[in-house]
mmCIF file of C-alpha atoms in Angstrom:
data_model
loop_
_atom_site.group_PDB
_atom_site.id
_atom_site.type_symbol
_atom_site.label_atom_id
_atom_site.label_comp_id
_atom_site.label_asym_id
_atom_site.label_seq_id
_atom_site.Cartn_x
_atom_site.Cartn_y
_atom_site.Cartn_z
ATOM 1 C CA MET A 1443 -12.929 -14.401 -33.891
ATOM 2 C CA SER A 1444 -13.421 -17.940 -32.920
ATOM 3 C CA ALA A 1445 -13.628 -19.325 -30.015
ATOM 4 C CA TYR A 1446 -14.306 -23.273 -29.184
ATOM 5 C CA ILE A 1447 -15.247 -25.022 -25.948
ATOM 6 C CA VAL A 1448 -13.004 -28.123 -25.600
ATOM 7 C CA PHE A 1449 -14.657 -30.608 -23.258
ATOM 8 C CA THR A 1450 -12.596 -33.816 -21.829
ATOM 9 C CA ARG A 1451 -13.732 -36.400 -20.069
ATOM 10 C CA GLU A 1452 -11.720 -38.077 -18.066
ATOM 11 C CA ASN A 1453 -12.894 -40.677 -15.682
ATOM 12 C CA THR A 1454 -17.291 -41.483 -15.275
ATOM 13 C CA THR A 1455 -17.762 -42.080 -11.953
ATOM 14 C CA ASP A 1456 -22.089 -42.569 -12.428
ATOM 15 C CA GLN A 1457 -23.055 -43.579 -15.678
ATOM 16 C CA ALA A 1458 -27.067 -42.407 -14.666
ATOM 17 C CA GLU A 1459 -26.133 -38.737 -13.844
ATOM 18 C CA LEU A 1460 -24.179 -38.979 -17.079
ATOM 19 C CA ASP A 1461 -27.240 -40.228 -19.392
ATOM 20 C CA ALA A 1462 -28.881 -37.809 -17.466
ATOM 21 C CA TYR A 1463 -26.752 -34.919 -18.550
ATOM 22 C CA MET A 1464 -25.915 -36.228 -22.433
ATOM 23 C CA LYS A 1465 -30.404 -36.264 -23.402
ATOM 24 C CA ALA A 1466 -30.538 -32.717 -21.331
ATOM 25 C CA VAL A 1467 -27.448 -30.808 -22.915
ATOM 26 C CA ALA A 1468 -28.957 -30.094 -26.401
ATOM 27 C CA PRO A 1469 -31.942 -28.029 -25.115
ATOM 28 C CA THR A 1470 -28.982 -25.955 -23.457
ATOM 29 C CA PHE A 1471 -28.019 -24.484 -27.507
ATOM 30 C CA GLU A 1472 -31.466 -22.857 -28.267
ATOM 31 C CA GLY A 1473 -30.940 -19.268 -28.997
ATOM 32 C CA HIS A 1474 -27.234 -19.925 -29.026
ATOM 33 C CA PRO A 1475 -24.952 -19.554 -32.254
ATOM 34 C CA VAL A 1476 -23.541 -22.765 -31.610
ATOM 35 C CA ARG A 1477 -21.696 -25.648 -34.148
ATOM 36 C CA ILE A 1478 -20.445 -28.819 -33.282
ATOM 37 C CA LEU A 1479 -17.266 -29.836 -34.323
ATOM 38 C CA ALA A 1480 -16.334 -33.858 -32.646
ATOM 39 C CA ALA A 1481 -18.449 -35.406 -30.205
ATOM 40 C CA TYR A 1482 -16.488 -38.491 -29.047
ATOM 41 C CA GLY A 1483 -15.481 -39.466 -31.797
ATOM 42 C CA THR A 1484 -12.513 -41.695 -32.851
ATOM 43 C CA GLN A 1485 -9.027 -41.046 -30.962
ATOM 44 C CA ASP A 1486 -5.521 -40.961 -31.902
ATOM 45 C CA VAL A 1487 -3.809 -40.460 -28.952
ATOM 46 C CA LEU A 1488 -0.562 -38.805 -29.836
ATOM 47 C CA GLU A 1489 0.962 -37.782 -26.344
ATOM 48 C CA GLY A 1490 -0.297 -38.738 -22.779
ATOM 49 C CA THR A 1491 -3.099 -41.212 -21.425
ATOM 50 C CA ALA A 1492 -5.414 -41.719 -23.897
ATOM 51 C CA PRO A 1493 -9.095 -39.004 -22.381
ATOM 52 C CA GLU A 1494 -12.066 -41.498 -22.233
ATOM 53 C CA GLY A 1495 -13.971 -38.777 -24.815
ATOM 54 C CA VAL A 1496 -13.881 -35.306 -26.186
ATOM 55 C CA VAL A 1497 -16.295 -33.017 -27.731
ATOM 56 C CA ILE A 1498 -15.454 -29.341 -29.254
ATOM 57 C CA VAL A 1499 -17.613 -27.090 -29.834
ATOM 58 C CA GLU A 1500 -17.823 -23.247 -31.407
ATOM 59 C CA PHE A 1501 -18.917 -19.975 -31.423
ATOM 60 C CA PRO A 1502 -18.331 -16.740 -32.579
ATOM 61 C CA THR A 1503 -16.889 -14.955 -29.979
ATOM 62 C CA MET A 1504 -15.110 -15.595 -26.372
ATOM 63 C CA ALA A 1505 -18.178 -13.875 -25.150
ATOM 64 C CA GLU A 1506 -21.406 -15.961 -26.415
ATOM 65 C CA ALA A 1507 -19.263 -18.398 -25.660
ATOM 66 C CA ARG A 1508 -19.087 -17.775 -22.079
ATOM 67 C CA ALA A 1509 -22.481 -16.579 -22.075
ATOM 68 C CA TRP A 1510 -23.938 -20.545 -22.635
ATOM 69 C CA TYR A 1511 -21.865 -21.343 -20.159
ATOM 70 C CA ASP A 1512 -22.144 -19.231 -17.611
ATOM 71 C CA SER A 1513 -26.419 -20.093 -18.597
ATOM 72 C CA PRO A 1514 -28.938 -20.825 -16.037
ATOM 73 C CA ALA A 1515 -29.929 -23.415 -17.739
ATOM 74 C CA TYR A 1516 -26.324 -25.019 -18.393
ATOM 75 C CA GLN A 1517 -25.319 -24.765 -15.467
ATOM 76 C CA ALA A 1518 -28.199 -26.564 -13.974
ATOM 77 C CA VAL A 1519 -27.711 -29.353 -16.522
ATOM 78 C CA ALA A 1520 -24.410 -29.136 -15.107
ATOM 79 C CA GLN A 1521 -24.637 -30.452 -12.431
ATOM 80 C CA ARG A 1522 -25.535 -34.110 -14.186
ATOM 81 C CA ARG A 1523 -21.678 -33.764 -15.362
ATOM 82 C CA HIS A 1524 -19.872 -33.170 -11.907
ATOM 83 C CA ARG A 1525 -21.763 -36.007 -10.186
ATOM 84 C CA GLY A 1526 -20.870 -38.147 -13.241
ATOM 85 C CA SER A 1527 -17.751 -38.009 -13.999
ATOM 86 C CA ALA A 1528 -14.427 -35.561 -14.331
ATOM 87 C CA TYR A 1529 -14.235 -33.746 -17.253
ATOM 88 C CA ARG A 1530 -11.349 -30.715 -18.507
ATOM 89 C CA VAL A 1531 -13.747 -27.745 -19.510
ATOM 90 C CA VAL A 1532 -12.137 -24.420 -22.051
ATOM 91 C CA ILE A 1533 -12.672 -21.983 -24.150
ATOM 92 C CA VAL A 1534 -10.525 -21.561 -26.987
ATOM 93 C CA GLN A 1535 -9.839 -18.207 -28.996
ATOM 94 C CA GLY A 1536 -9.974 -19.620 -32.030
ATOM 95 C CA THR A 1537 -6.840 -16.752 -34.213
#
């Protein structure tokens, strides 16, 4: 069953760190069955405060989503995201 990692950027604290993350994240997907469904597109906020951006990434299973997220390659790059911004990140299982 498909799984989706949803990245919600609440605010940016260091644009240089976030830019470095954006440049480095794509290679971390190599070898993982991933499909990017949405990446910082136009939002139509229906309720609540608009986030700065949203990314939705699809994997075939929860285990494969977690394998990518927990991979040493991604975790090394994620440190730049942590230093440059505040995000909420969740994995959601599809139906």
